[in-house]
Short mmCIF file of C-alpha atoms and ligand atoms in Angstrom, two decimals:
data_model
loop_
_atom_site.label_atom_id
_atom_site.label_comp_id
_atom_site.label_asym_id
_atom_site.label_seq_id
_atom_site.Cartn_x
_atom_site.Cartn_y
_atom_site.Cartn_z
CA MET A 1 -183.12 -53.06 89.42
CA LEU A 2 -180.98 -54.24 86.46
CA LYS A 3 -182.12 -53.12 82.92
CA GLU A 4 -181.47 -55.05 79.67
CA VAL A 5 -178.70 -52.60 78.66
CA ASP A 6 -176.78 -53.12 81.99
CA ILE A 7 -176.82 -56.93 81.39
CA VAL A 8 -175.55 -56.53 77.80
CA LEU A 9 -172.86 -54.05 78.83
CA LYS A 10 -171.68 -56.30 81.59
CA ALA A 11 -171.49 -59.36 79.11
CA LYS A 12 -169.36 -57.28 76.82
CA GLU A 13 -167.08 -56.03 79.70
CA LEU A 14 -166.47 -59.64 80.45
CA GLY A 15 -165.23 -60.31 76.97
CA TYR A 16 -168.43 -61.55 75.21
CA GLU A 17 -168.56 -60.65 71.57
CA GLN A 18 -172.32 -60.14 71.42
CA CYS A 19 -175.32 -60.38 73.63
CA GLY A 20 -178.91 -60.22 73.38
CA ILE A 21 -182.09 -61.22 75.39
CA VAL A 22 -185.31 -62.96 74.19
CA HIS A 23 -188.48 -64.26 75.71
CA ILE A 24 -188.62 -67.96 76.18
CA GLU A 25 -191.62 -68.15 73.91
CA GLU A 26 -189.29 -67.42 71.04
CA MET A 27 -187.83 -70.91 71.28
CA LYS A 28 -191.17 -72.70 70.46
CA ALA A 29 -190.41 -72.34 66.64
CA TYR A 30 -187.12 -74.50 67.18
CA ALA A 31 -189.41 -77.63 67.39
CA LYS A 32 -190.37 -77.02 63.73
CA LYS A 33 -186.63 -77.08 62.68
CA LEU A 34 -186.35 -80.49 64.57
CA ASP A 35 -189.30 -81.77 62.80
CA GLU A 36 -187.89 -80.77 59.44
CA ARG A 37 -184.53 -82.55 60.36
CA ILE A 38 -186.43 -85.69 61.17
CA GLU A 39 -188.48 -85.54 58.06
CA LYS A 40 -185.35 -85.40 55.99
CA PHE A 41 -183.40 -88.04 58.02
CA PRO A 42 -186.01 -90.13 59.92
CA GLU A 43 -183.16 -92.49 61.04
CA LEU A 44 -182.00 -89.66 63.34
CA ALA A 45 -185.31 -89.27 65.15
CA ASN A 46 -184.22 -90.87 68.53
CA HIS A 47 -181.23 -88.58 68.74
CA PHE A 48 -183.52 -85.61 68.82
CA ASP A 49 -186.02 -86.80 71.51
CA ASP A 50 -184.51 -84.89 74.23
CA PHE A 51 -184.04 -81.71 72.06
CA TYR A 52 -187.57 -80.88 72.10
CA GLU A 53 -187.27 -79.65 75.73
CA PHE A 54 -184.97 -76.95 74.17
CA ALA A 55 -188.20 -75.54 72.62
CA ASP A 56 -190.34 -75.86 75.76
CA ILE A 57 -188.28 -74.56 78.54
CA LYS A 58 -191.15 -74.42 81.04
CA VAL A 59 -191.02 -78.22 81.15
CA ASN A 60 -187.81 -78.12 83.18
CA TYR A 61 -187.66 -74.53 84.35
CA PRO A 62 -191.19 -73.27 85.26
CA TRP A 63 -189.82 -70.11 86.67
CA ALA A 64 -187.79 -69.05 83.49
CA LYS A 65 -189.10 -66.04 81.45
CA SER A 66 -186.26 -64.98 79.16
CA ILE A 67 -182.94 -66.07 77.88
CA ILE A 68 -179.65 -64.25 77.87
CA ILE A 69 -177.70 -65.43 74.73
CA CYS A 70 -174.12 -64.46 74.36
CA SER A 71 -171.38 -65.35 71.70
CA ARG A 72 -167.73 -65.66 72.60
CA TRP A 73 -165.12 -65.27 69.96
CA TYR A 74 -162.63 -68.16 69.82
CA GLY A 75 -161.04 -67.14 66.60
CA LYS A 76 -158.35 -65.16 68.51
CA TYR A 77 -156.50 -68.24 69.69
CA LEU A 78 -153.10 -69.61 68.41
CA ILE A 79 -153.71 -73.07 66.92
CA PRO A 80 -150.43 -74.96 66.50
CA ASP A 81 -150.02 -75.74 62.67
CA SER A 82 -149.83 -79.61 63.38
CA LEU A 83 -153.27 -79.73 64.84
CA LYS A 84 -155.02 -77.81 62.04
CA GLY A 85 -157.21 -80.10 59.88
CA ARG A 86 -157.02 -82.79 62.51
CA PHE A 87 -158.82 -81.38 65.58
CA GLY A 88 -161.76 -79.02 65.72
CA LYS A 89 -160.68 -75.49 66.78
CA TYR A 90 -163.53 -75.20 69.11
CA TYR A 91 -162.57 -78.36 70.96
CA LEU A 92 -158.85 -77.29 71.26
CA THR A 93 -159.88 -73.90 72.87
CA ASP A 94 -162.91 -75.18 74.78
CA GLY A 95 -163.82 -72.66 77.36
CA ARG A 96 -166.82 -74.73 78.48
CA VAL A 97 -164.77 -77.00 80.71
CA ASP A 98 -161.26 -75.50 81.13
CA ILE A 99 -161.38 -73.91 84.51
CA ASN A 100 -157.99 -72.27 83.63
CA SER A 101 -159.42 -70.30 80.76
CA LYS A 102 -160.58 -66.72 80.89
CA ASP A 103 -163.63 -67.79 79.04
CA TYR A 104 -164.76 -70.10 81.73
CA GLN A 105 -163.93 -67.70 84.48
CA ASP A 106 -165.79 -64.98 82.83
CA SER A 107 -168.79 -67.18 82.45
CA LEU A 108 -168.89 -67.80 86.18
CA GLU A 109 -168.45 -64.21 86.83
CA PHE A 110 -171.42 -63.29 84.54
CA GLU A 111 -173.66 -65.81 86.36
CA ARG A 112 -172.49 -64.39 89.79
CA TYR A 113 -173.31 -60.96 88.66
CA LEU A 114 -176.85 -61.77 87.64
CA LYS A 115 -177.34 -63.60 91.01
CA GLU A 116 -175.84 -60.72 93.06
CA ASN A 117 -178.37 -58.50 91.44
CA GLY A 118 -181.25 -60.76 92.46
CA ILE A 119 -181.83 -62.47 89.17
CA GLU A 120 -182.51 -66.20 89.35
CA THR A 121 -180.61 -67.86 86.63
CA LYS A 122 -179.57 -71.07 85.17
CA THR A 123 -176.95 -72.13 82.51
CA GLU A 124 -175.57 -75.45 81.21
CA ARG A 125 -172.00 -74.93 79.97
CA LYS A 126 -171.42 -78.23 78.25
CA PHE A 127 -174.40 -78.72 75.89
CA GLY A 128 -176.33 -75.51 76.45
CA VAL A 129 -179.74 -75.08 78.42
CA THR A 130 -181.63 -74.36 75.05
CA ALA A 131 -181.12 -74.36 71.28
CA LEU A 132 -178.30 -71.91 71.19
CA ARG A 133 -178.31 -71.02 67.49
CA TRP A 134 -182.02 -70.37 67.41
CA ALA A 135 -181.79 -68.07 70.45
CA ALA A 136 -179.01 -66.38 68.82
CA VAL A 137 -180.97 -65.81 65.57
CA LYS A 138 -184.02 -64.51 67.54
CA ALA A 139 -181.80 -62.19 69.59
CA GLY A 140 -180.24 -60.90 66.36
CA ILE A 141 -176.63 -61.42 67.59
CA GLY A 142 -175.86 -63.24 64.30
CA ILE A 143 -177.39 -64.99 61.38
CA VAL A 144 -177.55 -68.62 60.34
CA ARG A 145 -175.71 -69.49 57.06
CA LYS A 146 -176.39 -72.43 54.73
CA ASN A 147 -173.77 -74.48 56.70
CA ASN A 148 -176.01 -73.92 59.87
CA PHE A 149 -173.51 -71.92 61.84
CA ILE A 150 -174.18 -68.62 63.54
CA TYR A 151 -172.17 -65.76 61.98
CA THR A 152 -171.63 -62.50 63.68
CA ASP A 153 -169.68 -59.62 61.96
CA ASN A 154 -166.49 -61.51 62.76
CA GLY A 155 -167.52 -64.91 61.07
CA SER A 156 -168.57 -68.26 62.59
CA TRP A 157 -165.62 -68.81 64.95
CA ASN A 158 -167.72 -68.21 67.95
CA TYR A 159 -169.34 -70.16 70.51
CA LEU A 160 -172.67 -69.57 72.26
CA GLU A 161 -173.79 -69.61 75.88
CA ALA A 162 -177.37 -69.18 77.19
CA PHE A 163 -178.50 -68.11 80.68
CA LEU A 164 -182.16 -68.53 81.60
CA ILE A 165 -183.47 -65.73 83.80
CA ASP A 166 -186.63 -65.19 85.81
CA ARG A 167 -187.33 -61.64 84.40
CA LYS A 168 -189.27 -60.76 81.31
CA LEU A 169 -186.63 -58.80 79.47
CA GLU A 170 -185.90 -58.36 75.83
CA TYR A 171 -182.92 -56.85 73.89
CA VAL A 172 -182.76 -57.66 70.18
CA VAL A 173 -179.68 -56.61 68.45
CA GLU A 174 -180.11 -54.95 65.04
CA ASN A 175 -177.55 -56.43 62.71
CA SER A 176 -176.80 -55.77 59.01
CA ILE A 177 -175.00 -59.03 58.31
CA LYS A 178 -175.29 -60.00 54.66
CA SER A 179 -176.84 -63.41 54.09
CA CYS A 180 -175.20 -66.15 51.78
CA PRO A 181 -175.01 -65.35 48.15
CA PRO A 182 -177.78 -67.21 46.43
CA ASN A 183 -175.49 -69.33 44.13
CA CYS A 184 -172.81 -70.18 46.75
CA LYS A 185 -172.64 -73.70 47.83
CA LEU A 186 -168.96 -74.09 48.72
CA CYS A 187 -169.61 -75.49 52.10
CA ILE A 188 -171.97 -78.16 50.72
CA ASP A 189 -169.70 -79.22 47.94
CA SER A 190 -166.78 -79.47 50.39
CA CYS A 191 -168.32 -81.58 52.87
CA PRO A 192 -166.38 -84.96 52.56
CA THR A 193 -169.30 -87.14 53.70
CA LYS A 194 -172.17 -85.21 52.11
CA SER A 195 -173.44 -84.77 55.62
CA LEU A 196 -174.29 -81.13 54.72
CA ALA A 197 -176.79 -82.31 52.24
CA GLU A 198 -178.47 -79.08 51.46
CA PRO A 199 -178.70 -75.43 52.94
CA TYR A 200 -179.51 -75.48 56.50
CA MET A 201 -179.77 -79.39 56.56
CA MET A 202 -177.29 -81.64 57.90
CA ASN A 203 -177.01 -85.41 58.91
CA ARG A 204 -175.48 -85.46 62.32
CA SER A 205 -174.60 -89.17 62.13
CA THR A 206 -172.45 -89.14 58.98
CA CYS A 207 -170.82 -85.77 60.01
CA ILE A 208 -167.16 -86.38 60.66
CA SER A 209 -167.37 -84.47 63.98
CA CYS A 210 -169.76 -86.95 65.12
CA LEU A 211 -167.99 -89.89 63.68
CA THR A 212 -164.81 -88.99 65.51
CA THR A 213 -166.60 -88.55 68.74
CA TRP A 214 -170.21 -89.74 69.61
CA GLU A 215 -170.55 -92.33 66.91
CA GLY A 216 -168.34 -94.32 64.48
CA TRP A 217 -167.18 -96.66 67.21
CA ASP A 218 -165.96 -99.25 64.67
CA LEU A 219 -164.11 -97.48 61.93
CA THR A 220 -163.34 -100.93 60.17
CA LYS A 221 -167.03 -101.09 59.39
CA GLU A 222 -167.86 -97.40 59.01
CA PRO A 223 -168.69 -96.58 55.39
CA ASN A 224 -167.31 -93.01 55.74
CA SER A 225 -164.11 -93.89 57.41
CA ARG A 226 -161.86 -93.40 54.18
CA LYS A 227 -163.76 -89.98 53.70
CA MET A 228 -162.78 -88.86 57.17
CA GLY A 229 -159.31 -87.83 56.00
CA GLU A 230 -157.00 -86.78 58.76
CA TRP A 231 -159.57 -85.71 61.21
CA VAL A 232 -158.98 -87.23 64.60
CA TYR A 233 -161.56 -85.16 66.70
CA GLY A 234 -164.03 -82.82 65.36
CA CYS A 235 -164.23 -81.31 61.81
CA ASP A 236 -164.06 -77.64 60.51
CA ILE A 237 -164.31 -78.09 56.85
CA CYS A 238 -167.70 -76.37 56.13
CA GLN A 239 -166.49 -73.42 58.19
CA ASP A 240 -162.90 -73.24 56.80
CA VAL A 241 -164.04 -73.00 53.21
CA CYS A 242 -166.59 -70.19 53.68
CA PRO A 243 -165.73 -66.88 52.08
CA PHE A 244 -167.32 -65.20 55.20
CA ASN A 245 -164.54 -66.76 57.32
CA ARG A 246 -161.61 -65.51 55.03
CA ASN A 247 -159.15 -63.73 57.30
CA SER A 248 -161.49 -64.11 60.27
CA TRP A 249 -159.01 -66.14 62.39
CA ASN A 250 -156.61 -63.84 64.18
CA GLU A 251 -154.15 -65.66 66.18
CA ILE A 252 -153.32 -63.31 68.82
CA GLU A 253 -153.71 -65.15 72.14
CA GLU A 254 -152.37 -68.53 73.68
CA PHE A 255 -155.07 -70.89 74.98
CA PRO A 256 -153.91 -72.38 78.37
CA GLU A 257 -151.70 -75.33 77.91
CA LEU A 258 -152.45 -75.72 74.21
CA SER A 259 -148.82 -75.43 72.95
CA LYS A 260 -147.80 -78.22 75.59
CA LEU A 261 -150.58 -80.49 74.45
CA GLU A 262 -149.55 -80.25 70.83
CA GLN A 263 -146.58 -82.71 71.38
CA LYS A 264 -149.04 -85.28 72.67
CA LEU A 265 -151.42 -85.05 69.72
CA SER A 266 -149.40 -86.00 66.73
CA LEU A 267 -150.76 -89.11 65.01
CA GLU A 268 -147.63 -91.15 66.07
CA GLN A 269 -147.80 -90.01 69.53
CA ILE A 270 -151.45 -90.74 70.02
CA VAL A 271 -151.03 -94.34 68.66
CA ILE A 272 -148.03 -95.11 70.81
CA ALA A 273 -149.34 -93.35 73.92
CA ASP A 274 -149.50 -94.77 77.29
CA TYR A 275 -153.12 -95.18 78.37
CA ASP A 276 -152.43 -93.07 81.59
CA VAL A 277 -151.29 -90.15 79.34
CA LEU A 278 -154.40 -90.43 77.29
CA SER A 279 -156.73 -90.37 80.34
CA GLU A 280 -154.89 -87.77 82.38
CA ILE A 281 -153.81 -85.33 79.67
CA VAL A 282 -155.69 -85.90 76.38
CA GLN A 283 -159.24 -87.13 77.66
CA THR A 284 -159.51 -84.16 80.18
CA LYS A 285 -159.19 -81.76 77.31
CA LEU A 286 -161.10 -83.63 74.47
CA TRP A 287 -163.73 -85.09 76.84
CA TYR A 288 -166.40 -86.24 74.36
CA ILE A 289 -164.66 -89.50 74.24
CA PRO A 290 -165.32 -91.02 77.73
CA VAL A 291 -162.53 -92.20 79.96
CA ASP A 292 -163.46 -95.85 79.57
CA LYS A 293 -163.19 -95.54 75.92
CA ILE A 294 -159.94 -93.70 75.46
CA TRP A 295 -158.74 -96.49 73.01
CA ARG A 296 -160.83 -94.54 70.62
CA PHE A 297 -158.21 -91.69 70.25
CA LYS A 298 -155.88 -94.36 68.93
CA THR A 299 -158.29 -95.92 66.36
CA ASN A 300 -159.25 -92.38 65.20
CA ALA A 301 -155.42 -91.72 64.72
CA LEU A 302 -154.85 -94.96 62.97
CA ASN A 303 -157.72 -94.07 60.54
CA ALA A 304 -156.05 -90.60 59.95
CA MET A 305 -152.67 -92.45 59.42
CA LEU A 306 -154.34 -94.74 56.57
CA ASN A 307 -155.97 -91.81 54.99
CA SER A 308 -152.69 -89.82 54.97
CA PHE A 309 -150.22 -92.66 54.65
CA LYS A 310 -146.51 -92.05 55.03
CA PRO A 311 -143.86 -94.73 55.27
CA ASP A 312 -142.83 -93.61 58.73
CA TYR A 313 -146.29 -94.76 60.07
CA LEU A 314 -145.67 -98.38 59.01
CA ARG A 315 -143.68 -99.55 61.98
CA ILE A 316 -146.06 -97.79 64.48
CA ILE A 317 -149.16 -99.36 62.89
CA GLN A 318 -147.48 -102.78 62.79
CA ASP A 319 -146.45 -102.45 66.45
CA ALA A 320 -150.04 -101.45 67.46
CA SER A 321 -151.46 -104.53 65.57
CA LYS A 322 -149.43 -106.86 67.74
CA LYS A 323 -148.51 -105.00 71.09
CA ASP A 324 -151.26 -102.56 71.89
CA PRO A 325 -153.02 -103.70 75.09
CA ASN A 326 -156.42 -102.94 73.71
CA LYS A 327 -158.11 -105.43 71.26
CA ASN A 328 -160.07 -102.59 69.47
CA VAL A 329 -156.80 -100.84 68.67
CA ARG A 330 -155.08 -104.06 67.54
CA ASP A 331 -157.99 -104.94 65.38
CA MET A 332 -158.08 -101.44 63.81
CA ALA A 333 -154.33 -101.56 63.27
CA LYS A 334 -154.69 -104.98 61.48
CA TRP A 335 -157.56 -103.61 59.36
CA VAL A 336 -155.27 -100.55 58.33
CA LEU A 337 -152.57 -102.76 57.25
CA THR A 338 -155.00 -104.86 55.09
CA GLN A 339 -156.21 -101.66 53.59
CA LEU A 340 -152.75 -100.81 52.88
CA LYS A 341 -152.35 -104.26 51.30
CA LEU A 342 -149.47 -105.15 53.74
CA ASN A 343 -149.44 -107.91 56.20
CA ASN A 344 -148.31 -107.33 59.65
CA ASP A 345 -145.33 -109.78 59.74
C1 B12 B 401 -175.94 -81.75 69.01
C2 B12 B 401 -174.86 -80.81 68.65
C3 B12 B 401 -173.90 -81.26 67.76
C4 B12 B 401 -174.00 -82.60 67.22
C5 B12 B 401 -174.98 -82.71 66.01
C6 B12 B 401 -174.87 -81.25 65.09
C7 B12 B 401 -176.15 -80.67 64.69
N1 B12 B 401 -175.98 -79.69 63.92
O1 B12 B 401 -177.29 -80.96 64.89
C8 B12 B 401 -172.51 -82.87 66.69
C9 B12 B 401 -171.75 -83.75 67.64
C10 B12 B 401 -172.30 -83.47 65.28
C11 B12 B 401 -171.95 -81.45 66.67
C12 B12 B 401 -170.64 -81.05 65.93
C13 B12 B 401 -170.31 -79.83 65.97
N2 B12 B 401 -170.69 -78.78 66.64
CO1 B12 B 401 -172.21 -78.85 67.84
N3 B12 B 401 -173.88 -78.67 68.94
C14 B12 B 401 -174.82 -79.52 69.22
C15 B12 B 401 -175.85 -78.69 70.05
C16 B12 B 401 -175.63 -79.39 71.43
C17 B12 B 401 -177.30 -78.98 69.58
C18 B12 B 401 -177.48 -78.58 68.11
C19 B12 B 401 -178.91 -78.76 67.66
O2 B12 B 401 -179.87 -78.32 68.22
N4 B12 B 401 -179.11 -79.57 66.48
C20 B12 B 401 -180.43 -79.79 66.00
C21 B12 B 401 -180.63 -78.69 64.88
C22 B12 B 401 -182.08 -78.76 64.12
O3 B12 B 401 -180.37 -77.34 65.34
P1 B12 B 401 -179.28 -76.48 65.05
O4 B12 B 401 -178.01 -77.18 64.74
O5 B12 B 401 -179.28 -75.34 66.05
O6 B12 B 401 -179.63 -75.78 63.65
C23 B12 B 401 -180.26 -74.52 63.49
C24 B12 B 401 -180.14 -73.82 62.12
O7 B12 B 401 -179.84 -74.74 61.28
C25 B12 B 401 -181.39 -72.96 62.05
N5 B12 B 401 -182.01 -73.07 60.73
C26 B12 B 401 -182.40 -74.18 60.07
N6 B12 B 401 -182.91 -73.80 58.86
C27 B12 B 401 -182.92 -72.45 58.81
C28 B12 B 401 -183.30 -71.68 57.83
C29 B12 B 401 -183.13 -70.37 58.00
C30 B12 B 401 -183.59 -69.43 56.89
C31 B12 B 401 -182.61 -69.79 59.15
C32 B12 B 401 -182.46 -68.41 59.50
C33 B12 B 401 -182.12 -70.75 60.18
C34 B12 B 401 -182.38 -71.99 59.98
O8 B12 B 401 -182.32 -73.47 63.00
C35 B12 B 401 -181.81 -74.69 63.58
C36 B12 B 401 -182.43 -74.66 65.00
O9 B12 B 401 -181.60 -73.70 65.91
C37 B12 B 401 -175.39 -77.25 70.01
C38 B12 B 401 -175.53 -76.50 71.31
C39 B12 B 401 -177.03 -76.07 71.61
N7 B12 B 401 -177.39 -76.55 72.78
O10 B12 B 401 -177.61 -75.63 70.72
C40 B12 B 401 -173.86 -77.36 69.70
C41 B12 B 401 -173.23 -76.36 68.61
C42 B12 B 401 -174.35 -76.21 67.31
N8 B12 B 401 -172.12 -76.88 68.09
C43 B12 B 401 -171.22 -76.09 67.76
C44 B12 B 401 -169.97 -76.46 67.19
C45 B12 B 401 -168.89 -75.38 67.22
C46 B12 B 401 -169.73 -77.65 66.59
C47 B12 B 401 -168.60 -78.17 65.76
C48 B12 B 401 -168.09 -77.22 64.70
C49 B12 B 401 -167.40 -78.68 66.54
C50 B12 B 401 -166.24 -79.21 65.66
N9 B12 B 401 -165.22 -78.40 65.37
O11 B12 B 401 -166.19 -80.39 65.27
C51 B12 B 401 -169.24 -79.41 65.07
C52 B12 B 401 -169.85 -78.96 63.71
C53 B12 B 401 -170.64 -79.96 63.02
C54 B12 B 401 -171.71 -79.39 62.16
N10 B12 B 401 -171.44 -79.37 60.78
O12 B12 B 401 -172.70 -78.84 62.53
C55 B12 B 401 -171.61 -74.74 68.17
C56 B12 B 401 -171.88 -73.76 66.92
C57 B12 B 401 -171.50 -72.36 67.01
C58 B12 B 401 -171.87 -71.62 65.83
N11 B12 B 401 -171.09 -70.57 65.59
O13 B12 B 401 -172.87 -71.90 65.15
C59 B12 B 401 -172.92 -75.06 69.11
C60 B12 B 401 -173.98 -73.89 68.99
C61 B12 B 401 -172.26 -75.04 70.50
C62 B12 B 401 -171.97 -73.87 71.22
N12 B12 B 401 -171.92 -73.79 72.57
O14 B12 B 401 -171.73 -72.76 70.57
N13 B12 B 401 -172.66 -80.62 67.42
S1 SF4 B 402 -168.27 -80.56 60.09
FE1 SF4 B 402 -167.30 -81.58 58.32
S2 SF4 B 402 -168.44 -83.58 57.94
FE2 SF4 B 402 -169.66 -82.27 59.25
S3 SF4 B 402 -171.08 -81.19 57.94
FE3 SF4 B 402 -169.21 -79.77 58.12
S4 SF4 B 402 -167.78 -80.43 56.52
FE4 SF4 B 402 -169.41 -82.12 56.67
S1 SF4 B 403 -169.77 -71.36 52.03
FE1 SF4 B 403 -171.25 -70.07 50.84
S2 SF4 B 403 -173.29 -70.99 51.09
FE2 SF4 B 403 -171.80 -71.95 52.61
S3 SF4 B 403 -172.12 -70.70 54.45
FE3 SF4 B 403 -170.39 -69.76 53.39
S4 SF4 B 403 -171.32 -68.21 52.03
FE4 SF4 B 403 -172.99 -69.40 52.85
#
């Protein structure tokens, strides 16, 4: 019969940075955090409907008794300079879906290990089977800072994975990670859209990460489009500025295919891209934008061109305004030209 320590050791052997185990009852209090978010931002209420099930795991998994929660450090990957400040680093090194990555394979192996040892288990690699940060705090594998991120001893460049299990087990890590200095609010002051409104409180619908993926479909009407800077997909600002992340990114390993993908991800290449390239190469990696809406990569890139305008972009924007097969892209390019106070003749 597996013991807690066997499971934790196996996780670490498979490359997880930290691992802890909590009873599912620990998740109940997450509902209170959702209530607090909705109280602060009532307009977000419908986005959180499904999240209440993260707190009440028995609803979907009556057999579940505990949660194994693991962190995986992605701050070891080489990020090409041209992609920094434009693409969220988590999304560029996304082990959740990339079957060629060691991260993905190790996750499968961990699940196999649990099953081979007679443990019923369930995970959900894309969005998590529960509220991952809350589980991580309860298991002591890290602390939450004012920017809402889980920090381990190595900073916040970790992503989390949870596995429900049918055993009542517990392994809480004792950590001595220092909390945020009381006067620090660098992350809050740096958030371009003021989405990170106060400590531990952010508005998902004004967050650049959301505006470049799940929302912000018409950037010509989006009040925050000029504040989105050069971001094309995701945002890392509130982590980049944090003193607890200083020197915490150690570029020591290549993520599969990332250096090849770099050439396809310049602003110019995205705007002129063939739609087949966008769907076969870019969307398979940056999958929050669905295949039937891949024009979105181009409108995001056009917005980034506007916000960091260089004369070299002009011809590309003008061509897109006339020749791109997608109307959303043509309209966005025309709007960019009007913002630049140039006409497209
Ligand atoms: C929905 C979602 C999003 C949405 C909404 C974001 C949000 N914060 O709600 C969008 C699309 C915007 C998004 C973007 C990003 N995401 Co996201 N997202 C999620 C998801 C699926 C659910 C988050 C959730 O429950 N939100 C509701 C709020 C209420 O809960 P919470 O964010 O967990 O916040 C907790 C803390 O604030 C804490 N808390 C609150 N007050 C207090 C007070 C004290 C004293 C303490 C101790 C704790 C505490 O309790 C909350 C409940 O757990 C999780 C995966 C999961 N299943 O948990 C990933 C997750 C949060 N995302 C993650 C990442 C990496 C990102 C991005 C950085 C990607 C990118 N580069 O652009 C951005 C960052 C945006 C940001 N500033 O948060 C990681 C974070 C890892 C980490 N180290 O913390 C997660 C955990 C995914 C993963 N597998 O690791 N995300
Ligand atoms: S990810 Fe960017 S936009 Fe979102 S809260 Fe952080 S700094 Fe603000
Ligand atoms: S920037 Fe300052 S307040 Fe924000 S998370 Fe880092 S230490 Fe905490």
